[in-house]
Amino acid sequence: MPVKITLQHIRAARERIAGKVERTPAVLSQSLSDRAGHPVHLKLEHHQTTGAFKLRGASNAIAALSLQERSRGVVAASTGNHGRALAHAARLEGMRAVICMSRLVPENKLDAIRRLGADIRIVGNSQDDAQQEVDRLVAEEGLVMLPPFDHPDIIAGQGTLGLEIMEQVPDAAAVLVPLSGGGLAAGVAAAVKGVSPVTKVIGVSMARGAAMKASLDAGRPVQIEELPTLADSLGGGIGLDNRLTFAMCRDLLDDVVLLAEDEIAAGIRHAYEQEREIVEGAGAVGIGALLSGKVTAKGPTVLILSGRNIDMALHRRIVCGEAATATERAA
Ligand SMILES: *Cc1c(COP(=O)(O)O)cnc(C)c1O
């Protein structure tokens, strides 16, 4: 199956979102470079507006809507970084955004999205109930659903991160990308390989509930049990009817590695103590992968620090060495 999103789409996305998202710095990590024996650069995407790269895809998808679609508004069921990004990007365009969530979503997550100006719909007791409300709003009120990863404009928007990386570190031998539904990995890999086919792109997920890795191993999208993890932004499935990201990850990623919870915690701790950066679990998996020795690149390596939206009480426990597993997380 041919790869659907190319350098051309990603360059067009960059034009569209210019001025709406930050170009984030890529900085050398002295401590990781010393350890690895070659330069290791950190792409500080956790400093992106809303605290994660998802604003790139959301801004691009919104900018690509027709005037008629804009007047109807957008809707999604995400309570995490995609929900925040969509709320922010819609407000910037003076558009309506509706975020549907279940009654079980914690108050702090709900508040973060409400503060960004979104309409919040609270329905039912599960993510499935929330998705049903999304489907109803699409069918009955004509809102446009923008999913978190499996959409061409979302993938192209996330790919702009890959273009920046290749400008900032043109001799990159490897790029490590946090991997869940694969919108980020597909977009970044398309951009990186489009510019530099020899550069390796490696996906990193948590071992607890790695849906894309299980799907790649099975040769088709499969569903696996979702488990609590420190990398909560990497949770969730890839969709049994996945249209784009599965095939792109299959065709473009050189490898996918999985991390244990204590390796993710070590990444968060290293980011804080050595790099003076606060990152969430999903944003720390690249550092965790290098520290664990599960990835050994042969030249300049770029790690994407993808987000920083972590509960600060949990972060404190992790950097104090008190919480290193998902079970302790709930304590
Ligand atoms: C969504 C997210 C990811 C994973 O992105 P996918 O496109 O779903 O693979 C990684 N890190 C953070 C912080 C995220 O919010």
mmCIF file of C-alpha atoms and ligand atoms in Angstrom, residues 46 51-54 80-82 148-150 154 158 177-186 204 212 232-235 237 245 249 280-285 304-309, ligand 1:
data_model
loop_
_atom_site.group_PDB
_atom_site.id
_atom_site.type_symbol
_atom_site.label_atom_id
_atom_site.label_comp_id
_atom_site.label_asym_id
_atom_site.label_seq_id
_atom_site.Cartn_x
_atom_site.Cartn_y
_atom_site.Cartn_z
ATOM 1 C CA HIS A 46 6.889 20.102 25.334
ATOM 2 C CA GLY A 51 2.148 21.765 26.244
ATOM 3 C CA ALA A 52 2.295 19.196 23.437
ATOM 4 C CA PHE A 53 2.892 18.805 19.692
ATOM 5 C CA LYS A 54 -0.803 18.065 19.064
ATOM 6 C CA GLY A 80 -6.004 14.817 26.804
ATOM 7 C CA ASN A 81 -3.576 16.779 24.669
ATOM 8 C CA HIS A 82 -5.630 16.518 21.469
ATOM 9 C CA PRO A 148 -6.479 12.592 17.259
ATOM 10 C CA PHE A 149 -4.253 10.766 14.737
ATOM 11 C CA ASP A 150 -5.849 8.896 11.809
ATOM 12 C CA ILE A 154 -3.502 15.797 11.430
ATOM 13 C CA GLN A 158 2.510 16.587 13.126
ATOM 14 C CA VAL A 177 9.498 9.320 18.333
ATOM 15 C CA PRO A 178 6.940 8.596 21.104
ATOM 16 C CA LEU A 179 4.364 6.255 19.538
ATOM 17 C CA SER A 180 0.683 5.677 20.288
ATOM 18 C CA GLY A 181 -1.878 5.996 17.488
ATOM 19 C CA GLY A 182 0.997 6.879 15.183
ATOM 20 C CA GLY A 183 -0.003 10.326 13.896
ATOM 21 C CA LEU A 184 3.226 11.819 15.207
ATOM 22 C CA ALA A 185 5.423 8.914 14.092
ATOM 23 C CA ALA A 186 3.832 8.732 10.621
ATOM 24 C CA VAL A 204 9.016 4.219 21.377
ATOM 25 C CA MET A 212 0.630 -0.085 17.399
ATOM 26 C CA ASP A 232 -0.835 7.971 29.827
ATOM 27 C CA SER A 233 -0.825 10.061 26.612
ATOM 28 C CA LEU A 234 0.324 6.915 24.788
ATOM 29 C CA GLY A 235 -2.699 4.857 25.901
ATOM 30 C CA GLY A 237 -5.986 1.734 20.499
ATOM 31 C CA THR A 245 -1.215 5.553 10.412
ATOM 32 C CA CYS A 249 4.205 3.201 10.512
ATOM 33 C CA GLU A 280 5.130 13.889 31.066
ATOM 34 C CA GLY A 281 5.664 10.127 30.737
ATOM 35 C CA ALA A 282 4.935 10.072 26.999
ATOM 36 C CA GLY A 283 7.446 12.879 26.491
ATOM 37 C CA ALA A 284 10.175 11.031 28.383
ATOM 38 C CA VAL A 285 10.206 7.721 26.499
ATOM 39 C CA ILE A 304 11.354 14.278 20.709
ATOM 40 C CA LEU A 305 10.156 15.508 24.108
ATOM 41 C CA SER A 306 6.517 15.489 23.018
ATOM 42 C CA GLY A 307 4.599 16.884 25.996
ATOM 43 C CA ARG A 308 4.645 18.206 29.535
ATOM 44 C CA ASN A 309 1.080 17.806 30.778
HETATM 45 C C1 LIG B 1 -0.648 12.051 21.572
HETATM 46 C C2 LIG B 1 0.697 12.044 22.172
HETATM 47 C C3 LIG B 1 1.714 11.152 21.736
HETATM 48 C C4 LIG B 1 1.471 10.070 20.697
HETATM 49 O O1 LIG B 1 1.034 10.573 19.473
HETATM 50 P P1 LIG B 1 0.325 9.621 18.397
HETATM 51 O O2 LIG B 1 0.135 10.458 17.210
HETATM 52 O O3 LIG B 1 -0.986 9.167 19.007
HETATM 53 O O4 LIG B 1 1.221 8.451 18.199
HETATM 54 C C5 LIG B 1 2.974 11.277 22.297
HETATM 55 N N1 LIG B 1 3.243 12.186 23.261
HETATM 56 C C6 LIG B 1 2.300 13.039 23.713
HETATM 57 C C7 LIG B 1 2.672 14.015 24.772
HETATM 58 C C8 LIG B 1 1.005 13.009 23.187
HETATM 59 O O5 LIG B 1 0.075 13.866 23.641
#
